[in-house]
CSV table of C-alpha atoms in Angstrom, one decimal:
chain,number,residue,atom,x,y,z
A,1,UNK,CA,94.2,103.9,89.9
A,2,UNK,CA,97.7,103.2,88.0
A,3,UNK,CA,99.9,100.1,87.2
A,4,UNK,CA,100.4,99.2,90.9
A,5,UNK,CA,96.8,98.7,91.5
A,6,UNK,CA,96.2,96.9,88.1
A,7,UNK,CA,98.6,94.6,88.6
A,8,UNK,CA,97.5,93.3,91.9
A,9,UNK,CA,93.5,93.3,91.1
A,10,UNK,CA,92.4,96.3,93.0
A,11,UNK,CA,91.1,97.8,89.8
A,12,UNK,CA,88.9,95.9,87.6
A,13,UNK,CA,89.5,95.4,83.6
A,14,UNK,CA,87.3,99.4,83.3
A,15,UNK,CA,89.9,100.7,85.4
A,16,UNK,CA,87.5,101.1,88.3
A,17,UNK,CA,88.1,100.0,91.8
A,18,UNK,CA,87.8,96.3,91.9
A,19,UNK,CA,84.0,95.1,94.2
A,20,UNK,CA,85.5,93.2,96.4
A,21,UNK,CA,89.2,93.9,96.5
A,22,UNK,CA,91.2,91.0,96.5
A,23,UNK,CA,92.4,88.9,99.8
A,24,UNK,CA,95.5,89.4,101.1
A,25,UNK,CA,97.0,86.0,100.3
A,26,UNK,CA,96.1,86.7,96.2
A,27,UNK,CA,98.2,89.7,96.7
A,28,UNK,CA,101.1,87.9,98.3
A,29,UNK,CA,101.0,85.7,95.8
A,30,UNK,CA,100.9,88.0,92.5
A,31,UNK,CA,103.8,89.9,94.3
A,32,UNK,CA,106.1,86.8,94.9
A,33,UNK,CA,105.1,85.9,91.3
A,34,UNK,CA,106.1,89.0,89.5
A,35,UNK,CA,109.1,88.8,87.1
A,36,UNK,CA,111.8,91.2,88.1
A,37,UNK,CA,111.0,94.0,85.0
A,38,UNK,CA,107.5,94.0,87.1
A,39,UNK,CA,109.0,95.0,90.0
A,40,UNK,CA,111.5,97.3,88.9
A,41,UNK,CA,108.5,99.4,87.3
A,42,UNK,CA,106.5,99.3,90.2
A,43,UNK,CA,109.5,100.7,92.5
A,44,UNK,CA,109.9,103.8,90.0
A,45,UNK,CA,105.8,104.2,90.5
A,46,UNK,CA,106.6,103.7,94.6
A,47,UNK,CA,109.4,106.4,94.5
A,48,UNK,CA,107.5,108.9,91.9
A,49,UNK,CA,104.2,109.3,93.6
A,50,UNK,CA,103.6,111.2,96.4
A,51,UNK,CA,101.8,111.0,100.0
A,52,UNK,CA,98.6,112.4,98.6
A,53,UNK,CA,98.5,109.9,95.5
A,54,UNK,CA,99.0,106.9,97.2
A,55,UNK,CA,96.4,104.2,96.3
A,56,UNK,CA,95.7,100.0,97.5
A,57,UNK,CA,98.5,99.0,95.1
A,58,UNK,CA,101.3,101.7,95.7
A,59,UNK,CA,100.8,100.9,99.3
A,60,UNK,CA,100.9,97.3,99.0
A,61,UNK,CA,104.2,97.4,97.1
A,62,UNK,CA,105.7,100.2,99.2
A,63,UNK,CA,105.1,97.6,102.4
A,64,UNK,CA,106.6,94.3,100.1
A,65,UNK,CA,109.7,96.7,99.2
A,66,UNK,CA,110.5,97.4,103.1
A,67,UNK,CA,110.0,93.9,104.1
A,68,UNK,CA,111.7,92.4,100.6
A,69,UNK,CA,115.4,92.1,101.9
A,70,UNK,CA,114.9,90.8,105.2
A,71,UNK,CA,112.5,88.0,103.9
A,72,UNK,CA,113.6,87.0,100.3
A,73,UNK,CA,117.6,88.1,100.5
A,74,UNK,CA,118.3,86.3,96.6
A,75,UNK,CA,115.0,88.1,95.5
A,76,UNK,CA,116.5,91.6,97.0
A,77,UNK,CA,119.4,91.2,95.8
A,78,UNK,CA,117.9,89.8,92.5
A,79,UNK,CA,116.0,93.1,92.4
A,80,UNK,CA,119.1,95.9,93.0
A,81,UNK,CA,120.3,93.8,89.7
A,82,UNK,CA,117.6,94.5,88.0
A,83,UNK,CA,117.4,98.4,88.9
A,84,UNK,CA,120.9,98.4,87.9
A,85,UNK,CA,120.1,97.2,84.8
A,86,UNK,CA,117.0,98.8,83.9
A,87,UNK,CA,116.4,101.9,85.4
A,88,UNK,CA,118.5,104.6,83.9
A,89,UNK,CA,117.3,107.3,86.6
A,90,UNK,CA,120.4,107.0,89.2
A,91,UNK,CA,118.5,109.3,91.7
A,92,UNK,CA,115.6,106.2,91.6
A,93,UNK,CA,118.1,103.8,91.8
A,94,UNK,CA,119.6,104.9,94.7
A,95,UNK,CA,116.8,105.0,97.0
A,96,UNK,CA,117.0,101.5,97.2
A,97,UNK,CA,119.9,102.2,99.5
A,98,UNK,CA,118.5,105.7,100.8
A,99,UNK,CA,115.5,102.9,101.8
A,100,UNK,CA,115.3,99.5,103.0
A,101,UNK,CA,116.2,97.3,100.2
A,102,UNK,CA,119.9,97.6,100.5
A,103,UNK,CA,120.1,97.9,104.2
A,104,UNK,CA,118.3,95.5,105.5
A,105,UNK,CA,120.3,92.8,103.0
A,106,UNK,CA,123.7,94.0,104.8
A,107,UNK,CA,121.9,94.1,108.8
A,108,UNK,CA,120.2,90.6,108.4
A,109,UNK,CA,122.2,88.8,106.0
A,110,UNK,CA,125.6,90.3,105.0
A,111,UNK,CA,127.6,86.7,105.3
A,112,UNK,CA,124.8,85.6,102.6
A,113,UNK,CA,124.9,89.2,100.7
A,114,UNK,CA,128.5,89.7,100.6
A,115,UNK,CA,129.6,87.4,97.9
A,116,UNK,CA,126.4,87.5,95.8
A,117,UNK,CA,127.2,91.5,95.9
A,118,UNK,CA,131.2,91.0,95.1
A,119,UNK,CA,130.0,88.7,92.0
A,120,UNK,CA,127.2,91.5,91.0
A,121,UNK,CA,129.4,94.2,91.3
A,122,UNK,CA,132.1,92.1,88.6
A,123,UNK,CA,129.1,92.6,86.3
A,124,UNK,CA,127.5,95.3,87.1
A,125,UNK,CA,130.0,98.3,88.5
A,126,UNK,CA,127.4,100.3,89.1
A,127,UNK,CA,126.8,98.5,92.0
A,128,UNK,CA,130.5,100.3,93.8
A,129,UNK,CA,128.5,103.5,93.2
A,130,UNK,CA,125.6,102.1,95.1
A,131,UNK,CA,126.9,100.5,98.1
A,132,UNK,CA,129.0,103.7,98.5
A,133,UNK,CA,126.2,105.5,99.9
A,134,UNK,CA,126.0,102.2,102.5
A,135,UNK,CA,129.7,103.0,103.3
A,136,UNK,CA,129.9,104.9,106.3
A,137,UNK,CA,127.2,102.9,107.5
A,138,UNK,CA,129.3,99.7,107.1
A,139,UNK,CA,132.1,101.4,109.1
A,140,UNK,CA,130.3,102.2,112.1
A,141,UNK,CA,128.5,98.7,112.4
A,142,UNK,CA,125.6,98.0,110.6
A,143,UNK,CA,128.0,95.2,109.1
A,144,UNK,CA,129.2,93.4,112.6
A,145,UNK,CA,132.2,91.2,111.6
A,146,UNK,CA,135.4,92.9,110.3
A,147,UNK,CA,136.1,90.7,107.7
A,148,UNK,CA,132.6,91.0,106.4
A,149,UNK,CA,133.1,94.9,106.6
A,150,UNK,CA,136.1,95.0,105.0
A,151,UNK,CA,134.6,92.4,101.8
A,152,UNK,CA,131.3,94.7,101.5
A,153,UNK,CA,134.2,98.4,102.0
A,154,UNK,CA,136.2,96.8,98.6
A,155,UNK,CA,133.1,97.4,96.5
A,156,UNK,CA,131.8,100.2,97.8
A,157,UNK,CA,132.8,103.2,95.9
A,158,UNK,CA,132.4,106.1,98.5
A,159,UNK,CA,134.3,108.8,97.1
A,160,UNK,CA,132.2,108.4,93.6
A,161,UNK,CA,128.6,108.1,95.7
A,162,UNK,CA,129.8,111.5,97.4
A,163,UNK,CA,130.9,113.5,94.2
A,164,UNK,CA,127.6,112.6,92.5
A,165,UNK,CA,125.4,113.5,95.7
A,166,UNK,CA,127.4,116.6,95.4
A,167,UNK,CA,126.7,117.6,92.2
A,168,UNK,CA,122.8,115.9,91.7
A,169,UNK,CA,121.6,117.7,95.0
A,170,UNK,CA,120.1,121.0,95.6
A,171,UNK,CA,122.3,123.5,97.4
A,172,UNK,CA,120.3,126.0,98.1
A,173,UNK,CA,119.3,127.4,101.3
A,174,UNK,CA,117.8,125.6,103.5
A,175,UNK,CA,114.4,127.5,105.0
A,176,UNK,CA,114.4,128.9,108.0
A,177,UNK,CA,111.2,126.6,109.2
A,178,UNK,CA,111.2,128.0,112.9
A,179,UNK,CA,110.9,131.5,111.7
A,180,UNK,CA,107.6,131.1,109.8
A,181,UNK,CA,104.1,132.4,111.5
A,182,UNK,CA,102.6,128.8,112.7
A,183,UNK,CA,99.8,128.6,110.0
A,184,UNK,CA,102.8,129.0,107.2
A,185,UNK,CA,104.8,126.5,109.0
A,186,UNK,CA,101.7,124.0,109.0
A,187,UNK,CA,101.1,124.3,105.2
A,188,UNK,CA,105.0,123.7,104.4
A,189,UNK,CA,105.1,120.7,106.6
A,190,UNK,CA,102.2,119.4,104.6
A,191,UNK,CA,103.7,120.6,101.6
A,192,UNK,CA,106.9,118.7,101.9
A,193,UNK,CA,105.4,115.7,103.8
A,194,UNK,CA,103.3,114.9,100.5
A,195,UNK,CA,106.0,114.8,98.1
A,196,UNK,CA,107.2,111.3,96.8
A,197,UNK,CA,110.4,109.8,97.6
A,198,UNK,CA,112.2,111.2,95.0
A,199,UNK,CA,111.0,114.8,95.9
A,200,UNK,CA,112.4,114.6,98.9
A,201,UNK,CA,116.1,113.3,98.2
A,202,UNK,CA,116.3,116.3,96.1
A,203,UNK,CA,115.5,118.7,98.1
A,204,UNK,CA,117.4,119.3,101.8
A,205,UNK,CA,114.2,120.8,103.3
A,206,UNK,CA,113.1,117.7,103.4
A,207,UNK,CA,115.6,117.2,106.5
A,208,UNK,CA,115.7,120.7,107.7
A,209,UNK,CA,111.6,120.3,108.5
A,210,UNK,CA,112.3,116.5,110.1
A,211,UNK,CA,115.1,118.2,112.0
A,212,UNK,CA,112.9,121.2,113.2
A,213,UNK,CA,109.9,118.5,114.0
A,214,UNK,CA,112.4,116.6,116.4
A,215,UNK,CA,113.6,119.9,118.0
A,216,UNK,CA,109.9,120.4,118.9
A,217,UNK,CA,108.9,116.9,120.4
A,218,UNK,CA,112.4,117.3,122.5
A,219,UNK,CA,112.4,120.7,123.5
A,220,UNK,CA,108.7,122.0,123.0
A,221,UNK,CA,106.4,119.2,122.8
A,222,UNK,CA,103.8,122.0,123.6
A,223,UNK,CA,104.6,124.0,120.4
A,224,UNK,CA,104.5,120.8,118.6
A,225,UNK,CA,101.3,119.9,119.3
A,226,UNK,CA,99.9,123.8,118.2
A,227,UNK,CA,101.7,122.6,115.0
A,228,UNK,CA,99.6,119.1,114.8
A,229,UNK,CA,96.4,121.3,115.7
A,230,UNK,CA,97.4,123.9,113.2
A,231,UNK,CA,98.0,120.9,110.5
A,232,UNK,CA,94.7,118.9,111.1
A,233,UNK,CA,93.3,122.4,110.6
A,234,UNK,CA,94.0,122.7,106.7
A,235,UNK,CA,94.8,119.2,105.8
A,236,UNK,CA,92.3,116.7,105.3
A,237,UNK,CA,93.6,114.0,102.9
A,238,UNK,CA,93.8,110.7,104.6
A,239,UNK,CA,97.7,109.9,103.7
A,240,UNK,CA,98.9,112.8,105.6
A,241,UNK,CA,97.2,112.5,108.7
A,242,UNK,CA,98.2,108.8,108.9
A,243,UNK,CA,101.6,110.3,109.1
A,244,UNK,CA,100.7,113.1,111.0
A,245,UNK,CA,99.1,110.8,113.7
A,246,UNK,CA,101.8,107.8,113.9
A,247,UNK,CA,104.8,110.5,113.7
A,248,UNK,CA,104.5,113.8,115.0
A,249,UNK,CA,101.3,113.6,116.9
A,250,UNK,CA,103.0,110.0,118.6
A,251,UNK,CA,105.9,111.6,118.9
A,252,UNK,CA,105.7,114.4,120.9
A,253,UNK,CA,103.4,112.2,124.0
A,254,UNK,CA,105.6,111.6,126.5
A,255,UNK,CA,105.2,108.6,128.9
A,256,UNK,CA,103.8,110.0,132.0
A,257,UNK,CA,101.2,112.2,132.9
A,258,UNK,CA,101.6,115.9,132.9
A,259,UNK,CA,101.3,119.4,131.1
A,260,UNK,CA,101.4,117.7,127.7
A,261,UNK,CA,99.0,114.7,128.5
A,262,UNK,CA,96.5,117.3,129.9
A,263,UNK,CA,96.4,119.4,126.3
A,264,UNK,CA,96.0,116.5,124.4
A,265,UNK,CA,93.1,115.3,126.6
A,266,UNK,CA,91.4,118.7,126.6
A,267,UNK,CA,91.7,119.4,122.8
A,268,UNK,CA,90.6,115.5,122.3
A,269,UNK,CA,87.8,116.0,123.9
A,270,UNK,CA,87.0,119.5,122.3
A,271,UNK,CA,87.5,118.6,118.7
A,272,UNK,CA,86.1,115.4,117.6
A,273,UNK,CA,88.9,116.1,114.7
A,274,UNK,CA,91.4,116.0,116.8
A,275,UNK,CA,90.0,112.5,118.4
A,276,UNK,CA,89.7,110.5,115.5
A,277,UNK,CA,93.4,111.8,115.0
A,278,UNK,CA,94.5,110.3,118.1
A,279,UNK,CA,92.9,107.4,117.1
A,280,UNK,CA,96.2,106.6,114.5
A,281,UNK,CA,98.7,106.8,118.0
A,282,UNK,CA,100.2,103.6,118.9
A,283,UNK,CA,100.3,104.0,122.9
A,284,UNK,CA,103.0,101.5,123.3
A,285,UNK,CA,106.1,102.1,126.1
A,286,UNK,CA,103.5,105.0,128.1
A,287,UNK,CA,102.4,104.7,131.9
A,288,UNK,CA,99.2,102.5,132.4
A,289,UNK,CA,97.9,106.3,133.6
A,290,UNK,CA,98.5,107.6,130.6
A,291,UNK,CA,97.5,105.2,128.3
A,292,UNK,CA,94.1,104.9,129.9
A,293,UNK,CA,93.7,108.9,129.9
A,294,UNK,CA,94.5,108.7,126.1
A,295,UNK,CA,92.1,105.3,125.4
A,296,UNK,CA,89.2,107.5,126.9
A,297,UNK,CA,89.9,110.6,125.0
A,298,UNK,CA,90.0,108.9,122.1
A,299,UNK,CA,86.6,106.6,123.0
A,300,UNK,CA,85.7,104.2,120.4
A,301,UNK,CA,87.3,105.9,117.6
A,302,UNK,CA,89.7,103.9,115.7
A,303,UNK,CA,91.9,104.9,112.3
């Protein structure tokens, strides 16, 4: 248990897991309640621990960061001053445009953002550095109106947000995923999938393996589901194969019935593994057909 889970009760005053956790509304309400020091420490917990180390109270945070910006825009923004401020770690602070917290201030409410961010970047020019990494994105429409675009463009310092990604990230080679031997590839997809946030911006494999994942579920969803089976086989924490099951595994079922449909059934029904795994697929946007093929493979198991 660490800070995150303190601070919203799920660990008693022993450090032990708190009998019974607290309700869902207590936790809203200690989150909307934390000062903004609070939150900054628990977003450098967020980006600093890994898939495997996840508890109650990293995972309740990680969920009120996504959602912050789009809900509270004053408190989001509020918060990016606050990093700016307090964190010294620029990789950390710029996950908060690598992730939601920035983004979804400039999709949902850039009229309301804008001049907040124009005043915060006055005092805080750290801020240009920041929204440079949003640039691009503000040029090719996440920002709608051109007079909002060309507000949010006059703060954003692109060409500095590129020179440091330049010289903070790792340029090594990326791996040649698609030529490892299957089980190799299955324990470096685990590997990488369980590192934290900030693992992951510094390293390019990160996107290499994403990239090689979607090549599969496009082009060889077959081949992509050896990889799940391959996967479930050495990996049993329950972090990864949430992931495993909502991405890859969802991924790669297509909507109708077929070669595909007929593997999943058959190795559903051969490892009860397997079955519970399926049981973390959201079967939304599939043919009736195959959603009740899937529903009875699966049986009563639920994630």
């Amino acid at each position: 248990m660490g800070w995150c889970d303190e601070v919203l009760g799920f660990c008693d005053a022993s450090g032990g897991k708190a009998e019974p956790p607290p309700a869902a509304e207590e936790i809203e309400a200690r989150l909307a309640g934390l000062a903004m020091d609070d939150l900054v420490r628990a977003w450098r917990e967020v980006c600093t621990t890994g898939l495997k180390g996840q508890t109650d109270g990293t995972d309740a945070f990680t969920m009120y960061f996504d959602r912050l910006s789009h809900e509270a825009p004053e408190r989001g923004i509020a918060l990016i001053e606050a990093e700016l401020v307090g964190e010294l770690d620029d990789e950390i602070v710029m996950l908060l445009a690598e992730g939601k917290v920035l983004g979804q201030l400039l999709v949902f409410h850039a009229r309301r953002a804008a001049p907040a961010l124009q005043e915060l970047a006055l005092r805080q020019p750290r801020l240009r550095w920041l929204m440079g990494a949003k640039a691009a994105s503000i040029r090719s429409g996440m920002v709608e109106s051109p007079q909002l675009q060309r507000r949010l463009l006059a703060i954003a310092d692109e060409p500095g947000y590129r020179a440091w990604r330049q010289k903070t990230r790792n340029h090594a080679e990326p791996t040649d995923f698609a030529a490892l031997p299957l089980p190799e590839l299955a324990a470096a997809w685990v590997e990488i999938t369980s590192r934290s946030d900030l693992e992951r911006e510094r390293d390019g494999d990160w996107g290499t393996m994403f990239d090689l994942q979607q090549e599969l579920v496009s082009n060889d969803p077959l081949g992509a589901l050896e990889l799940v089976k391959a996967i479930l086989e050495i990996e049993d924490n329950p972090h990864v194969l949430g992931l495993l099951a909502a991405g890859l595994l969802e991924d790669l079922i297509p909507e109708e019935n077929g070669p595909v449909i007929d593997a999943v059934v058959t190795e559903a029904e051969r490892n009860p593994r397997f079955r519970r795994l399926l049981g973390g697929v959201w079967f939304y946007g599939m043919s009736p057909e195959v959603s009740a093929r899937l529903e009875k493979a699966r049986g009563e198991v639920t994630w």
